[in-house]
């Protein structure tokens, strides 16, 4: 198939038990309790190699990972995640990584920039937001609303949103196909709103108001552990994509965990979900949007106020 093949992976949630009681203080104690109670059983680490092999078999031009690579942001978890994902991280030109709230789980991990130190070559800048070109006139704009916080809710700092506007204005003339990468969804499709509500982006309305002005774009996120492709009613020019959590146990057998394959061919967008049924991989078409990016007209390329 011609075109640019982007694999969107998210929420791998590599975990490692932490037995040193001195490190079980503060928030990590909460995280560890949750981990011990359920996460370890729900995230099947032994499947990570299979997932990486499946991604590799598609020979993607680029891999985008939208956060929650770890569970409690331990240095050991970052090392494990990097090692497991290494086949997809051979070249900084072919992979982009943004953090999730679990990668900034404790104040120490955030202050020490553990995520940046682990995945630095696959980031487009030292601080968020940043924009990097991944193909001809195709760019990823990365945002980071994650923070060490007792709740799983995120907040995009006002300064970061303002910088994103400036970054976009400075680059928009060179971009035909824009992918916004942000761990936090700004909306969820019907049936998943409640799941997003308790872990939402607190100022999603502010981000939505800006995104509504930038014309056609893909919004790649994770955080809510379900794969989806939908257009939020407030953002008719957006296809919002969630890759889900590829190692999550599918107890009911109706939500196969996996990742998204996004093919950009000219202005066309085609999204396929690769899901693991427990016995085999299945492919489900999730979105077909012919001419999606072709709608970026000279008018939408002119800066909208606000
Ligand atoms: Fe997650
Ligand atoms: Fe998350």
PDB file of N, CA and C and ligand atoms in Angstrom, residues 11 13 67-68 100-102 152 183-184 199 222-225, ligand 2:
ATOM      1  N   UNK A  11       0.020   3.517  26.025  1.00  0.00           N
ATOM      2  CA  UNK A  11      -0.339   2.854  27.285  1.00  0.00           C
ATOM      3  C   UNK A  11       0.151   1.410  27.422  1.00  0.00           C
ATOM      4  N   UNK A  13       2.290   0.532  29.679  1.00  0.00           N
ATOM      5  CA  UNK A  13       2.261   0.313  31.135  1.00  0.00           C
ATOM      6  C   UNK A  13       3.163  -0.812  31.600  1.00  0.00           C
ATOM      7  N   UNK A  67       2.383   7.842  25.375  1.00  0.00           N
ATOM      8  CA  UNK A  67       2.472   7.914  26.825  1.00  0.00           C
ATOM      9  C   UNK A  67       2.017   6.711  27.620  1.00  0.00           C
ATOM     10  N   UNK A  68       2.242   6.815  28.943  1.00  0.00           N
ATOM     11  CA  UNK A  68       2.047   5.704  29.869  1.00  0.00           C
ATOM     12  C   UNK A  68       2.861   4.495  29.417  1.00  0.00           C
ATOM     13  N   UNK A 100       2.890  10.119  29.395  1.00  0.00           N
ATOM     14  CA  UNK A 100       1.560  10.080  29.986  1.00  0.00           C
ATOM     15  C   UNK A 100       1.677  10.353  31.473  1.00  0.00           C
ATOM     16  N   UNK A 101       0.552  10.416  32.141  1.00  0.00           N
ATOM     17  CA  UNK A 101       0.577  10.737  33.573  1.00  0.00           C
ATOM     18  C   UNK A 101       1.365   9.709  34.382  1.00  0.00           C
ATOM     19  N   UNK A 102       1.355   8.443  33.952  1.00  0.00           N
ATOM     20  CA  UNK A 102       2.109   7.437  34.699  1.00  0.00           C
ATOM     21  C   UNK A 102       3.620   7.581  34.518  1.00  0.00           C
ATOM     22  N   UNK A 152      -5.821  11.222  38.492  1.00  0.00           N
ATOM     23  CA  UNK A 152      -5.291  10.939  37.143  1.00  0.00           C
ATOM     24  C   UNK A 152      -5.645  12.052  36.167  1.00  0.00           C
ATOM     25  N   UNK A 183      -1.283  12.711  25.400  1.00  0.00           N
ATOM     26  CA  UNK A 183      -1.756  11.529  26.119  1.00  0.00           C
ATOM     27  C   UNK A 183      -3.254  11.622  26.468  1.00  0.00           C
ATOM     28  N   UNK A 184      -3.689  12.829  26.797  1.00  0.00           N
ATOM     29  CA  UNK A 184      -5.069  12.997  27.285  1.00  0.00           C
ATOM     30  C   UNK A 184      -6.061  13.233  26.150  1.00  0.00           C
ATOM     31  N   UNK A 199     -10.820  10.940  34.849  1.00  0.00           N
ATOM     32  CA  UNK A 199      -9.381  11.091  34.564  1.00  0.00           C
ATOM     33  C   UNK A 199      -9.151  12.093  33.430  1.00  0.00           C
ATOM     34  N   UNK A 222      -4.197   8.504  24.242  1.00  0.00           N
ATOM     35  CA  UNK A 222      -4.325   7.216  24.929  1.00  0.00           C
ATOM     36  C   UNK A 222      -5.120   7.461  26.199  1.00  0.00           C
ATOM     37  N   UNK A 223      -4.578   6.989  27.342  1.00  0.00           N
ATOM     38  CA  UNK A 223      -5.097   7.301  28.672  1.00  0.00           C
ATOM     39  C   UNK A 223      -6.378   6.546  29.026  1.00  0.00           C
ATOM     40  N   UNK A 224      -7.399   6.629  28.201  1.00  0.00           N
ATOM     41  CA  UNK A 224      -8.579   5.769  28.363  1.00  0.00           C
ATOM     42  C   UNK A 224      -8.258   4.512  27.551  1.00  0.00           C
ATOM     43  N   UNK A 225      -8.286   3.366  28.217  1.00  0.00           N
ATOM     44  CA  UNK A 225      -7.704   2.175  27.598  1.00  0.00           C
ATOM     45  C   UNK A 225      -8.658   1.474  26.648  1.00  0.00           C
TER      46      UNK A 225
HETATM   47 FE1  LIG B   2      -2.828   7.765  31.479  1.00  0.00          FE
END
